[in-house]
Structure formats: structure tokens, C-alpha cells
Coordinates of C-alpha atoms in Angstrom, one line a residue:
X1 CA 59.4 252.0 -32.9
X2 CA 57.1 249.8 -35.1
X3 CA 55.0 248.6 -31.8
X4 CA 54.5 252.4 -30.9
X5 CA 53.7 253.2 -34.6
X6 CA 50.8 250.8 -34.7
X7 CA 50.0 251.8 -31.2
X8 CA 49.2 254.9 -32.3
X9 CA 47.8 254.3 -35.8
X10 CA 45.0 252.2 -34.7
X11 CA 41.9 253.1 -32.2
X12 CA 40.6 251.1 -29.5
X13 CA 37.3 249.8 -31.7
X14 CA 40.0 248.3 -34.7
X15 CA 42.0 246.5 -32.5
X16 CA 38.8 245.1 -30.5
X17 CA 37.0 244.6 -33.6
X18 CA 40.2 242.9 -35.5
X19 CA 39.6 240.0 -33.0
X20 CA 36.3 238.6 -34.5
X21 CA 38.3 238.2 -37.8
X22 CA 40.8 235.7 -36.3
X23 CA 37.8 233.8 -34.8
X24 CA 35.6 233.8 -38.0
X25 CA 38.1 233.1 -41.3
X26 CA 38.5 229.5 -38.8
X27 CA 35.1 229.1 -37.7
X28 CA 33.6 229.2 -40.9
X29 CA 35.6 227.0 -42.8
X30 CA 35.5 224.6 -39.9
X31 CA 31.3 224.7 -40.3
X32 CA 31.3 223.8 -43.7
X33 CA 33.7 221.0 -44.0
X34 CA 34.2 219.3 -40.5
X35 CA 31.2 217.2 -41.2
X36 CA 31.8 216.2 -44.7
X37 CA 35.7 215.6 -43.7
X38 CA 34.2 213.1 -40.9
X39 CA 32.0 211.1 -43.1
X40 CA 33.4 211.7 -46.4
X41 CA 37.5 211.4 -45.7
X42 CA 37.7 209.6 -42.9
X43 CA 34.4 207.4 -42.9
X44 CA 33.2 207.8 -39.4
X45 CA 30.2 205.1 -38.6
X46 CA 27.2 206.6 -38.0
X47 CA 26.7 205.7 -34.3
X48 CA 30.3 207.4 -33.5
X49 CA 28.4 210.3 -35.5
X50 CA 25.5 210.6 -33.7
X51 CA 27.6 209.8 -30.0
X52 CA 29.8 212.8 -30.7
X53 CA 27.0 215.2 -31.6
X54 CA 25.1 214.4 -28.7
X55 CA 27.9 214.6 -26.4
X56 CA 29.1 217.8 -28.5
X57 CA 25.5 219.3 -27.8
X58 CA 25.7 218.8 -23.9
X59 CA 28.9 220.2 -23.8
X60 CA 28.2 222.9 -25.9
X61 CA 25.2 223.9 -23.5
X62 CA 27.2 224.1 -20.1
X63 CA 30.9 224.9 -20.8
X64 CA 29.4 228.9 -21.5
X65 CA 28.2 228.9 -18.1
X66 CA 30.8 227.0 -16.0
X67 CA 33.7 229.3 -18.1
X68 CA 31.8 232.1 -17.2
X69 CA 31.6 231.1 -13.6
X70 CA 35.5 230.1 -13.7
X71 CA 36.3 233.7 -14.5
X72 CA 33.5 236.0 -13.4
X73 CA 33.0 234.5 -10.1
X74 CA 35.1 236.7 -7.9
X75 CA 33.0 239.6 -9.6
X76 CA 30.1 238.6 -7.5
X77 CA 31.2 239.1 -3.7
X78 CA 31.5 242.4 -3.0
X79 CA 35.0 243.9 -2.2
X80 CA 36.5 242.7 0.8
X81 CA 39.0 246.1 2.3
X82 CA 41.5 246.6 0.3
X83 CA 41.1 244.3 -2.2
X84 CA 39.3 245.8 -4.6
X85 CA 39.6 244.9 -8.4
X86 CA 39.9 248.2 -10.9
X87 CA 37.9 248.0 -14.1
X88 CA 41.5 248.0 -16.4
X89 CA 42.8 244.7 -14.3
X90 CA 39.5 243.2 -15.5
X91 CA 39.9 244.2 -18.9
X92 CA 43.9 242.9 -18.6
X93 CA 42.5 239.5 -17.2
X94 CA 40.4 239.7 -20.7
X95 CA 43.1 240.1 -23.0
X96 CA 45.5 237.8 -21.2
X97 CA 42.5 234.7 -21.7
X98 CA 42.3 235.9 -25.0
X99 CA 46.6 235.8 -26.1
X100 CA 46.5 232.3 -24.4
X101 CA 43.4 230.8 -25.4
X102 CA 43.1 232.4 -29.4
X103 CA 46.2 230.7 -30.6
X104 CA 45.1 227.1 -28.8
X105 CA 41.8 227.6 -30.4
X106 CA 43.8 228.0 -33.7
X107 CA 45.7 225.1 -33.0
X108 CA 42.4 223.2 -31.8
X109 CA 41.1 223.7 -35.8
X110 CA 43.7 222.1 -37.4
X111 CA 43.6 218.5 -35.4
X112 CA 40.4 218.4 -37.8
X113 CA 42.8 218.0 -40.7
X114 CA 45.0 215.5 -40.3
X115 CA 43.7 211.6 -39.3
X116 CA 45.7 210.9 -35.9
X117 CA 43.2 208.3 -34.2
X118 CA 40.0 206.3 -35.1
X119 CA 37.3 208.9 -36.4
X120 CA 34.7 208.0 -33.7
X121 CA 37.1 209.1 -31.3
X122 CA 39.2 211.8 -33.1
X123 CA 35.7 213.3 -34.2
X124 CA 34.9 213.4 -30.1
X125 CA 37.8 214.9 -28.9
X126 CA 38.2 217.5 -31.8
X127 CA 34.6 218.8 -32.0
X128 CA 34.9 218.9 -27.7
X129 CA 38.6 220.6 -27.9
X130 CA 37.6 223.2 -30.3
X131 CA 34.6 224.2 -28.8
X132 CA 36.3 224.7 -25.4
X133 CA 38.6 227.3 -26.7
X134 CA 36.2 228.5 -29.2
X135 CA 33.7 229.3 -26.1
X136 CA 36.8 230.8 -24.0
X137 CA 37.4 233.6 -26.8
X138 CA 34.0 234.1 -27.5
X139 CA 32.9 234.7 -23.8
X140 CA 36.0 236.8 -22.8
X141 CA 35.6 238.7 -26.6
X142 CA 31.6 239.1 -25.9
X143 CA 32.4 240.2 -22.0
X144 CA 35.1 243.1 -23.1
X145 CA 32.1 244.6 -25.1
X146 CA 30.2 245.2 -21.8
X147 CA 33.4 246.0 -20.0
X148 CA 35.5 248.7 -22.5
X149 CA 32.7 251.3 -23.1
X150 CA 29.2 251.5 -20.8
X151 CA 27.4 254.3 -23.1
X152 CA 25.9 252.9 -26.0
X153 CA 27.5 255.0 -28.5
X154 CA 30.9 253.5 -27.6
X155 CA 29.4 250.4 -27.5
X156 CA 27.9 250.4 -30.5
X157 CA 30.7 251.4 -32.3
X158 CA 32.9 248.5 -30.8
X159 CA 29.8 246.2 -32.4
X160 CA 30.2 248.2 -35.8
X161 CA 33.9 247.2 -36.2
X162 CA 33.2 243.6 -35.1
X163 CA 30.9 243.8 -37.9
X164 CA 33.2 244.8 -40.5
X165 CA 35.9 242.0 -39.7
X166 CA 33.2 239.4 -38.9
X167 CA 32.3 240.2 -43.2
X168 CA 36.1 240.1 -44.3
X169 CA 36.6 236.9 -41.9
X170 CA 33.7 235.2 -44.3
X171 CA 35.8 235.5 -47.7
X172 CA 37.6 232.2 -46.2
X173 CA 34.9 230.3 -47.2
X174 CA 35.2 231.3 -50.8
X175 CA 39.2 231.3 -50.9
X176 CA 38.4 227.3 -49.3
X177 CA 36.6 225.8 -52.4
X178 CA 39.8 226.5 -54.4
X179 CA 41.4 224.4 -52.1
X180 CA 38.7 221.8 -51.2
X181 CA 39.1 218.1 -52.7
X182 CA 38.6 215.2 -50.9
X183 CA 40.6 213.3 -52.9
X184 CA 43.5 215.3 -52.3
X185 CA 43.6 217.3 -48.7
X186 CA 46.9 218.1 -49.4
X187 CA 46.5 221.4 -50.4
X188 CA 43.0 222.2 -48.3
X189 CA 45.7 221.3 -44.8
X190 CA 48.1 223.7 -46.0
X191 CA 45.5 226.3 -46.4
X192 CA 44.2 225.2 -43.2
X193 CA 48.2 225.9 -42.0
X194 CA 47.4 229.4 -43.2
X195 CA 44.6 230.7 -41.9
X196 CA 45.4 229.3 -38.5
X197 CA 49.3 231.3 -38.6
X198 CA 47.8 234.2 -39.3
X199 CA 45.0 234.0 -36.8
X200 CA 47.7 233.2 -34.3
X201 CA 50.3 235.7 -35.0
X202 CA 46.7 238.3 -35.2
X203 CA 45.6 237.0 -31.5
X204 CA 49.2 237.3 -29.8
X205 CA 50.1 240.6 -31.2
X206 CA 46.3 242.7 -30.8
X207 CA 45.8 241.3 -27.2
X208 CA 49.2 242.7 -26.8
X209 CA 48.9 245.6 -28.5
X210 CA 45.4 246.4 -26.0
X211 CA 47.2 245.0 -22.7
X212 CA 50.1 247.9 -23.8
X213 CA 47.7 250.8 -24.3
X214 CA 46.1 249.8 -20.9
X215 CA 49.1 249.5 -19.2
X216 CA 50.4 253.3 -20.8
X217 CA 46.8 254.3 -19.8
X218 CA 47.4 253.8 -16.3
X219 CA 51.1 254.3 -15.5
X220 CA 50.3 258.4 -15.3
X221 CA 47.7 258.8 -13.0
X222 CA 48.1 255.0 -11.2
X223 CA 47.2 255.9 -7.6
X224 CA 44.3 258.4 -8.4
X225 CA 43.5 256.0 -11.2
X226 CA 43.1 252.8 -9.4
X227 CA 41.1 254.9 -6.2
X228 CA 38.6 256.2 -8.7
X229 CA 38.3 253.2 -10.6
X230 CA 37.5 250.6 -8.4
X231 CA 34.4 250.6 -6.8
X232 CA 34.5 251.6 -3.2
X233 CA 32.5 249.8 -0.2
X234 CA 29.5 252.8 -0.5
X235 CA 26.6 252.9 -2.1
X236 CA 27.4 249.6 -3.9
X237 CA 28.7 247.4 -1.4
X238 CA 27.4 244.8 1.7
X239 CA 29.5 243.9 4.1
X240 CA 31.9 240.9 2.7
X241 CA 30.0 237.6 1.5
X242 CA 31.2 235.6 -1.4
X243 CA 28.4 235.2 -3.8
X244 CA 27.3 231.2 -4.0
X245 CA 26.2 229.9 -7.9
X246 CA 22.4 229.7 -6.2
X247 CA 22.4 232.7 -5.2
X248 CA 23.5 233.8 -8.5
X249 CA 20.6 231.9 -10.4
X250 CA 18.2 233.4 -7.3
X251 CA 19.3 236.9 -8.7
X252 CA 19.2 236.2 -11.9
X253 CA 16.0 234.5 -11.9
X254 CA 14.0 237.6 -9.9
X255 CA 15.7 239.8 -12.8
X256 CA 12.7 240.4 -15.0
X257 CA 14.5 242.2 -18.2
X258 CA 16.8 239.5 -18.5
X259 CA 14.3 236.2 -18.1
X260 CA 12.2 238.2 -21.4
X261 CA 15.3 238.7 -22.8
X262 CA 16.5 235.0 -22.6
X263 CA 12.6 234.1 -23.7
X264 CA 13.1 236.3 -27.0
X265 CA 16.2 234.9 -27.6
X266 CA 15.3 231.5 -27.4
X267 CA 13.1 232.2 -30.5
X268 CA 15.5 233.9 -32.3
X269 CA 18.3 231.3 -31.4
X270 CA 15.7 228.8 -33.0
X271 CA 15.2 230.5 -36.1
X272 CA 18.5 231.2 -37.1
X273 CA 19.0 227.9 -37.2
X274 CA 16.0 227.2 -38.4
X275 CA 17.1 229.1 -41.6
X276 CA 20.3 227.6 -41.7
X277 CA 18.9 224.0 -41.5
X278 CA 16.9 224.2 -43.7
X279 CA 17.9 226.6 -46.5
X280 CA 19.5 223.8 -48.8
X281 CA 15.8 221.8 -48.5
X282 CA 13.5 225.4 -49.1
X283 CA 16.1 226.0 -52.5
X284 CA 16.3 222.4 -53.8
X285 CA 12.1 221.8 -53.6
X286 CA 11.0 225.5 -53.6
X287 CA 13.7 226.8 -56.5
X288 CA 15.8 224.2 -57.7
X289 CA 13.1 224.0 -60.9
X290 CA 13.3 227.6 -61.8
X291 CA 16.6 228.8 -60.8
X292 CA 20.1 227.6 -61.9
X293 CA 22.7 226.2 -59.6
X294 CA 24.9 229.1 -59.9
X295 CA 22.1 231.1 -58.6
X296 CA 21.6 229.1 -56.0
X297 CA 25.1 229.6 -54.9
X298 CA 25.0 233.0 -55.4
X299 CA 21.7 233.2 -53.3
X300 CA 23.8 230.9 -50.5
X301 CA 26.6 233.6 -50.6
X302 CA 24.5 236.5 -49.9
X303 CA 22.8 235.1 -47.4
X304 CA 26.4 234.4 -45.6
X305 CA 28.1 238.1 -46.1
X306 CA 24.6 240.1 -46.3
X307 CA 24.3 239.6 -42.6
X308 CA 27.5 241.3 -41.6
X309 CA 27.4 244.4 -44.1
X310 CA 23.6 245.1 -43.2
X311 CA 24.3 244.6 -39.5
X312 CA 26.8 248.2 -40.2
X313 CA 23.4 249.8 -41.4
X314 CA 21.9 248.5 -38.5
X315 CA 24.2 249.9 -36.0
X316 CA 23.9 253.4 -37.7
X317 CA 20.3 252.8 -36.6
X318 CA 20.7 252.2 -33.2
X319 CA 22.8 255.1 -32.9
X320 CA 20.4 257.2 -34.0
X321 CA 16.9 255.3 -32.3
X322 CA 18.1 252.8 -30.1
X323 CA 18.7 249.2 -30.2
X324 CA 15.5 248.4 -28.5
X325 CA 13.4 250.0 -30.9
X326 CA 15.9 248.7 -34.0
X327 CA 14.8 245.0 -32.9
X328 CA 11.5 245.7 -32.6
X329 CA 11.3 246.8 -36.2
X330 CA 13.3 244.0 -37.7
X331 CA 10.6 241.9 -35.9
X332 CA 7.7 243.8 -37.6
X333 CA 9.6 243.4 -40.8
X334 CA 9.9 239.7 -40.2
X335 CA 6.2 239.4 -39.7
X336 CA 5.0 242.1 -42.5
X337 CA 7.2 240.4 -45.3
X338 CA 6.0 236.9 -44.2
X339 CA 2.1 238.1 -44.6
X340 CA 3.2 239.3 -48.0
X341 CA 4.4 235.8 -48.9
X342 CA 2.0 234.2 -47.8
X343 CA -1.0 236.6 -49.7
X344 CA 1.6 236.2 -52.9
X345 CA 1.5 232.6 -52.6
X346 CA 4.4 230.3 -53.8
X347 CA 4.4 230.5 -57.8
X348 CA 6.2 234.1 -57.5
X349 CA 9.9 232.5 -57.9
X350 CA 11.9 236.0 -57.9
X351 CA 9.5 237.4 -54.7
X352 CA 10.4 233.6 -53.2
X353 CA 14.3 234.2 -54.0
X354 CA 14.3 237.6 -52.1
X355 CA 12.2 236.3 -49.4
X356 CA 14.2 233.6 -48.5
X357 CA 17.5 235.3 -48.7
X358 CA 16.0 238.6 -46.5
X359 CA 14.3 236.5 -44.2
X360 CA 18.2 234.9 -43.4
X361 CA 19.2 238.1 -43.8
X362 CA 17.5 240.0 -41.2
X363 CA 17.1 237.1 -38.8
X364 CA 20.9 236.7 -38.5
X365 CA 21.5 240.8 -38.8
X366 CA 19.3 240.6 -35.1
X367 CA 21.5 238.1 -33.9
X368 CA 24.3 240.0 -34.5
X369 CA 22.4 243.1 -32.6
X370 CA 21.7 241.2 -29.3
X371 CA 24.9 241.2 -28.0
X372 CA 24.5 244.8 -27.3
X373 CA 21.2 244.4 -25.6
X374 CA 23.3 241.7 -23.2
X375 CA 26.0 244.2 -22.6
X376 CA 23.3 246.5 -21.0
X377 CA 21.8 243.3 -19.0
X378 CA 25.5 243.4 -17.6
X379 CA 24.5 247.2 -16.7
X380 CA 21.2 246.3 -14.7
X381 CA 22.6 243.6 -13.1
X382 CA 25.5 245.5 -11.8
X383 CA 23.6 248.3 -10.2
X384 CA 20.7 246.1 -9.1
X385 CA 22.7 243.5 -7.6
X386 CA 25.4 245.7 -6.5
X387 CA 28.1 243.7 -7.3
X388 CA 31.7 244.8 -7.1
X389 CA 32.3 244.1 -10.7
X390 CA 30.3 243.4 -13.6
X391 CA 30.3 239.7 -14.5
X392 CA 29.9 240.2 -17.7
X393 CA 31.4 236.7 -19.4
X394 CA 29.5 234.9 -16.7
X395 CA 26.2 236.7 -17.8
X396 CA 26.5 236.2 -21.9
X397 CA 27.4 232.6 -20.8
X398 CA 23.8 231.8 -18.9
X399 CA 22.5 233.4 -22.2
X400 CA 24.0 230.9 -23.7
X401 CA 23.2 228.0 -21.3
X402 CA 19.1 228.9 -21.8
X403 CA 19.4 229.7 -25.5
X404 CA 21.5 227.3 -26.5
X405 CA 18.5 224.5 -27.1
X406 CA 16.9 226.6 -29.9
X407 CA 19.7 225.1 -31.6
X408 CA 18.9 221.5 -31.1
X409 CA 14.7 222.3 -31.7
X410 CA 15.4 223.5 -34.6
X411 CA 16.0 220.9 -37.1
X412 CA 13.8 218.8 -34.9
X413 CA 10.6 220.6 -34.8
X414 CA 11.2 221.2 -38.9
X415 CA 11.9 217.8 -39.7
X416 CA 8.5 216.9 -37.6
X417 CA 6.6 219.8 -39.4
X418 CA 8.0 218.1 -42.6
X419 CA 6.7 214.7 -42.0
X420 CA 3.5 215.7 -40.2
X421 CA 2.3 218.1 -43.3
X422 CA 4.0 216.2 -45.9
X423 CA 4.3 212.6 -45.5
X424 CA 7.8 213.5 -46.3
X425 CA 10.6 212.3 -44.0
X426 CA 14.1 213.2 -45.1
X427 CA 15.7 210.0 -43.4
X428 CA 13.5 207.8 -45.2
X429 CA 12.6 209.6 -48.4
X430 CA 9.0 207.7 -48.0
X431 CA 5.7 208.9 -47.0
X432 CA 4.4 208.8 -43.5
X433 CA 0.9 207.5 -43.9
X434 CA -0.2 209.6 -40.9
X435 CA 0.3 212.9 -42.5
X436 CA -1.9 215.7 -42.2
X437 CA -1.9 216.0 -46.5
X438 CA -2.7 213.0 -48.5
X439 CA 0.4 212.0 -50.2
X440 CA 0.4 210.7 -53.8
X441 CA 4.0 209.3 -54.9
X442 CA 6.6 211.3 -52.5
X443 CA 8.7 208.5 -52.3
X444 CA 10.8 209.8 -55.2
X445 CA 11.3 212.5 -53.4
X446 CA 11.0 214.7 -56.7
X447 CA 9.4 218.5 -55.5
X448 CA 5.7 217.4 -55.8
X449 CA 3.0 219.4 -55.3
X450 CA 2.1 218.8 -51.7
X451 CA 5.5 218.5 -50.8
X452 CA 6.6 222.1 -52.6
X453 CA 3.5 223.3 -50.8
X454 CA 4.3 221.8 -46.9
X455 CA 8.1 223.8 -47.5
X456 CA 6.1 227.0 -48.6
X457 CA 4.5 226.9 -45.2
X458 CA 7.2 226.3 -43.3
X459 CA 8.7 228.8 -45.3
X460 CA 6.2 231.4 -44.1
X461 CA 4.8 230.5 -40.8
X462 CA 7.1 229.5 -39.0
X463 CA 8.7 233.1 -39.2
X464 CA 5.4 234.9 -38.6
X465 CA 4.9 232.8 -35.2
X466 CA 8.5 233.5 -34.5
X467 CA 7.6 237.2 -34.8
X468 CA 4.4 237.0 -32.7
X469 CA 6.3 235.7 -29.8
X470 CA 9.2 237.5 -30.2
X471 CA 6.8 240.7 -30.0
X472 CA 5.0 239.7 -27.4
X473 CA 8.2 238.9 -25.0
X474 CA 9.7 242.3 -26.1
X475 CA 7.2 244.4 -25.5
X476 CA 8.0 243.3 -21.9
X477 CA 11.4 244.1 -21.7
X478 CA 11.5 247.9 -20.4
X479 CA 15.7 248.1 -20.4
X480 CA 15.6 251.2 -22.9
X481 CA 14.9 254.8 -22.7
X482 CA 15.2 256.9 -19.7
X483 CA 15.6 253.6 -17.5
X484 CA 18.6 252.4 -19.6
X485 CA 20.1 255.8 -19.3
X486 CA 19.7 255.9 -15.4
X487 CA 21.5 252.4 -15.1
X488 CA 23.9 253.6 -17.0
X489 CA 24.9 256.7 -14.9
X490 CA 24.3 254.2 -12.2
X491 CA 26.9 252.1 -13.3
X492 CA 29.3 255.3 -14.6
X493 CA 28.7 256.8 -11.5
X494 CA 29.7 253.9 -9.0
X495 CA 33.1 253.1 -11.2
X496 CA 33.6 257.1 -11.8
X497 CA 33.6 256.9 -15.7
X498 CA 34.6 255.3 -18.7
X499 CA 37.7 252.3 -18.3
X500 CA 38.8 253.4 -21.6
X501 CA 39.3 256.9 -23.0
X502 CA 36.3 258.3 -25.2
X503 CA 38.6 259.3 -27.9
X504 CA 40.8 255.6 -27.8
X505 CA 37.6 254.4 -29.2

């Protein structure tokens, strides 16, 4: 039949991979416009503004962990006689949240589009609604990652697809401003229909399609299957205790690798959005004299793509050295080509173009890296805390919970570099007269010198004391090499093998 003919024509990786296009062609247009839909379209107030991105923020900070807890937390107790759960059941559970909760998330997007109660409180329960969903996929999506393949080969090619899909999900964004006017949503909702159809139809029928080759996977050796599988009350076993969330933070807290890890992360979490924040300020005052606005697009739409075709270089690199070692490069690369700016100085326009688009560039391409380094945090925590499965959605979501605030320092601690260096504060558009740099005549606003020169540095140093930290918390993280290896056949060892054929992959 058809079903059995795509079955067979696509692998494992595809199929997992395919899944972070039908996030991304909706997340991205919903990034660029939800804001200016809000206070353009429907001219929300700006307290009702400010109320829902606050509340959004909290949210946004604890539904990772207590989703993660909601369907991890029967991982943590070890295996009561007889009931043991088998690594495919977990993987089914996966790709059951993911057929329910990917077409409500699809849903979710589209109540942005259409004006069904006052904005202050439509703007509330959409941004609320589709983050919920958007955090289920993403945490059960992240967690199959850790729970599909445990060598990182497999892994890493699982990543590589995710990468490829993640790069075609961007195009959205350029298909949307054919369709964007704010005079006329008409069209811009029925290209909203669109996307969210087909990343519907695309969630129902992959899950499926993965829950089928799991099922077939099984049905031939079931009994030998689930015995081997599931991981018996010796070595990795105590005698029955349900796992309490303090004791969970307890563990995780004693678990060094993952407290540097979460300490890196925070930096990087920070200057990713950093970049993003602040990208549209660094090319109005730094460029917008020397370049033309089509450039400036142009540089915007690299900076968007770039991140997902170089992450498929990246990957290739890992394969080959290691992700541990890949990071550590891309931070000395961050810090070298930051020196080099800052030694060149900011009259070099082109060497200023290509430094602000790689800086995005390879910032983002590490983000994209790190969800490989959590996987094998999954790993450690499974052998060290002997658990009867690996929790893996409830691990990426505390990653989330203590990394998630980079997010919110970001624009903050830039805006306050702004003003203190500059006079210049983008609320007001009028000097501060406590600045660091005496001001003459910002208040226009207009790229003078001191101004041009205050976004140079934070241009430049903000990634090279990124970089320094980063290094510095990464050279404590010893998860790679022979110890990664050993957890591994740790972890292959206590669940006898891979949950998915090699060759699926």
C-alpha cells in the first residue's frame, strides 16, 4: 500500500528530522509578526503589552520543567516487579504527545490571526496557549533525540536532518512578506491557514508513520524484545521508591557536568539573544550610512538560514572530533574574530558586515549543537542515578528552567550598556546625563560619533567576555572522551542495545 511504500522509502533520521519543519515554517512567522499584529492591527495599550510579556516570561520559564515532570516522572523510581517500562513504549508515549499536541500547537498559531476578544486579553491567552503546546513538542521532540539513538553517530545524524528541515522550515518567512499587509490580513490569514494544514496533516501522519515502524519493530521478537529491553532490577536498580521532585533537584544539583553545562549555557542563551536584540540597532547606527537597505536585508537573511546550513558542516565535525571539542573551537573563534575587530577598529564597513553576520552565525550554529551535549547529560544521569528510564524531556526541560533568563538579561543588560556608555536610551531617544561618555547632541538620535562608537563596543566585547566565560565553564565539563564512551556502554549495556535499528537510522 502507499503507507507501506513510504514506510519503507524513508529512514528513521527523515521522518524524526521532518518534525522540526512543522514546528519551524509556524514558529518563525509567528516571531516576526505577532508583535507588530498586536500593536499595529489590533492596537493593544501598552500596559496590556507589557502585562502579557511579563506573565509570558514566567510562564515561559516553568512550563519546561513542570511538562517535563508531568511526563518523565515515572522514569525516576526504579521498576517496581513486573512493571517495568521498555525503551520503544517510551518512544510510543513520545510520538503519541507529539500527534496530539503538534496539530493543537498548529491550531494555537492561528488564534493570533483573527481578532476574537479585547487585545490585552486575546494577546494573554494566545502568547500563553501557544507556548504551552509549542513547549510540549519541543520537549517530547528534544527528548526522542536522547531516547532513539545513545551512540553519538546515530545521534548526530538525527541532529543533521533536524538541521536540514529546521533551514527549509525558514523559507516561510520569505514566502510571508508576499502576503504581509496590515491593511489587508486577508490574504496573510489564508497563508496562515496554509502553513498550519500542512504542519497538521505533516504531525499526524510522521508520528504515525514512527509509532507504525515501532510497532512492526517489535511484533517479531515481542517477548525476548520487551525482556531485553527493559531494564531489569540488577545492577541499576534499588529496591522500589518513587523519586520525589527534591530529590530530583538534590541529584541534579550534586551532578557536576550538568551544573557547568547549565552555567555555559546560560551565556550562550544570553548571547543569542543578545544578537537578536540587537541586530536591527548594530545595522541602523553601525551600517545604515554605508550600506543599502537591500543589503541590510540581505545581511538579515543570512543571518536567519546561515545558522541551519552551517550547523550541517558542524555536525560533519563532530562526527569526526567530537562535539565537545566542536564547541570549544566555535568559542575560540568567537573570541579570536572579536580581538580582530576590535584591533581593526570600526571604520572597516565590509570586515564590520561579515563580523556581525558570523558572530550570529556561529553563536546560533552552537545553539543548535547543544542539544546533543544534553542528550548525553541524559546518558550520565541515567547510569549515575540509576534510574529505570532516562528522563530525558524532564532533563532538557530544567535546562530550560535555568537558562531560560539569559533571554530576559539580554535586552536588559544591552539596553543599560547603551545608556551607561552612550547617554543614549532607546525609550527616550535623549541623553542620560550620567553617562560614562560626554554626550554632545544624541537626542536626534542620528549615528553620532560616541553613539556609533558605544554600539562598536558592545559589538565587540560583549562576545569576547561571553567567550572567556564560556571557556572557562567548559573547560570544566569532563563528559567527552573515554568517560562519555563508558557512560555510554553503561547505558547500552543496562537496556541491552540500541531502541531503534542501526540501519532504520
Amino acid at each position: 500500500t502507499g503507507m507501506l511504500m513510504r514506510h519503507c522509502i524513508f529512514s528513521t533520521a527523515v521522518l524524526y528530522g521532518s518534525l522540526a519543519l512543522f514546528t519551524s515554517i509556524l514558529h518563525n512567522v509567528f516571531l516576526l509578526y505577532y508583535v507588530e499584529t498586536f500593536v499595529s492591527v489590533y492596537k493593544i495599550d501598552k500596559i496590556s503589552f507589557w502585562v502579557g510579556e511579563t506573565v509570558f516570561l514566567i510562564w515561559n520559564s516553568l512550563n519546561d520543567p513542570l511538562f517535563g515532570w508531568l511526563s518523565d516522572r515515572s522514569f525516576l523510581s526504579s521498576p517496581q516487579a513486573g512493571s517495568q517500562i521498555t525503551n520503544p513504549e517510551v518512544v510510543l508515549r513520545r510520538l503519541k504527545a507529539l500527534s496530539r499536541n503538534g496539530p493543537l500547537f498548529a491550531m494555537s498559531f492561528l488564534a493570533f490571526w483573527v481578532a476574537w476578544a479585547r487585545p490585552g486579553l486575546q494577546f494573554l491567552l494566545c502568547l500563553c496557549l501557544y507556548d504551552g503546546f509549542l513547549t510540549m513538542v519541543d520537549l517530547h521532540h528534544s527528548a526522542l533525540l536522547a531516547d532513539l539513538a545513545v551512540s553519538a553517530n546515530d545521534r548526530t545524524r538525527l541532529n543533521f536532518h533536524c538541521s536540514v528541515f529546521s533551514a527549509l522550515g525558514s523559507f516561510s518567512v520569505f514566502l510571508s512578506y508576499s502576503f504581509w499587509d496590515k491593511e489587508d490580513f486577508y490574504f496573510f490569514r489564508l497563508f496562515c491557514v496554509a502553513l498550519a494544514a500542512f504542519s497538521i496533516l505533516g504531525f499526524f501522519v510522521v508520528s504515525r508513520l514512527l509509532q507504525q515502524r515501532f510497532h512492526k519493530e517489535l511484533r517479531p521478537k515481542q517477548d525476548e524484545a520487551l525482556k531485553e529491553l527493559s531494564v531489569g532490577p540488577a545492577p541499576f536498580t534499588h529496591p522500589d521508591r518513587p523519586v520525589t521532585i527534591g530529590q530530583y533537584i538534590k541529584q541534579l544539583s550534586k551532578h557536576r557536568n550538568f551544573m557547568w553545562f547549565v552555567s555555559m549555557n546560560l551565556v550562550q542563551v544570553f548571547h543569542c539573544h543578545f544578537n537578536n536584540n540587537f541586530f536591527p540597532l548594530f545595522l541602523e547606527h553601525l551600517l545604515s550610512d554605508n550600506i543599502s537597505a537591500s543589503t541590510g536585508s540581505i545581511l538579515l537573511g543570512i543571518s536567519y538560514i546561515a545558522p541551519h546550513l552551517n550547523n550541517l558542516y558542524f555536525l560533519t565535525l563532530c562526527q569526526r572530533y567530537g562535539v565537545y571539542q566542536v564547541i570549544r573551537w566555535l568559542f575560540m573563534l568567537k573570541l579570536g574574530l572579536s580581538v580582530v575587530m576590535v584591533l581593526a577598529g570600526a571604520d572597516h564597513i565590509y570586515l564590520l558586515c561579515i563580523f556581525i553576520a558570523s558572530n550570529r552565525v556561529f553563536t546560533e550554529g552552537t545553539c543548535k549543537l547543544l542539544k546533543l551535549v544534553i542528550s548525553d547529560l541524559v546518558d550520565e544521569d541515567f547510569v549515575v542515578n540509576r534510574r529505570q528510564q532516562a528522563a530525558s524531556a524532564l532533563l532538557f526541560g530544567m535546562v530550560a528552567l535555568l537558562t531560560k533568563p539569559g533571554q530576559t538579561f539580554a535586552p536588559l543588560i544591552g539596553t543599560w550598556l547603551l545608556c551607561v556608555y552612550t547617554g543614549y536610551d532607546i525609550f527616550e531617544r535623549e541623553p542620560v546625563k550620567d553617562s560614562l561618555v560626554s554626550v554632545p547632541d544624541i537626542a536626534s538620535g542620528s549615528g553620532t560619533p560616541p553613539l556609533r562608537l558605544g554600539c562598536f563596543y558592545m559589538l565587540v566585547f560583549v562576545p569576547i567576555t561571553c567567550a572567556l566565560l564560556q571557556l572557562a565553564a567548559w573547560s570544566r565539563f569532563t563528559l567527552h572522551g573515554r568517560k562519555l564512551q563508558g557512560i555510554k556502554n553503561l547505558r547500552q549495556g543496562a537496556q541491552h542495545g540500541h531502541l531503534i535499528d542501526v540501519k532504520a537510522i
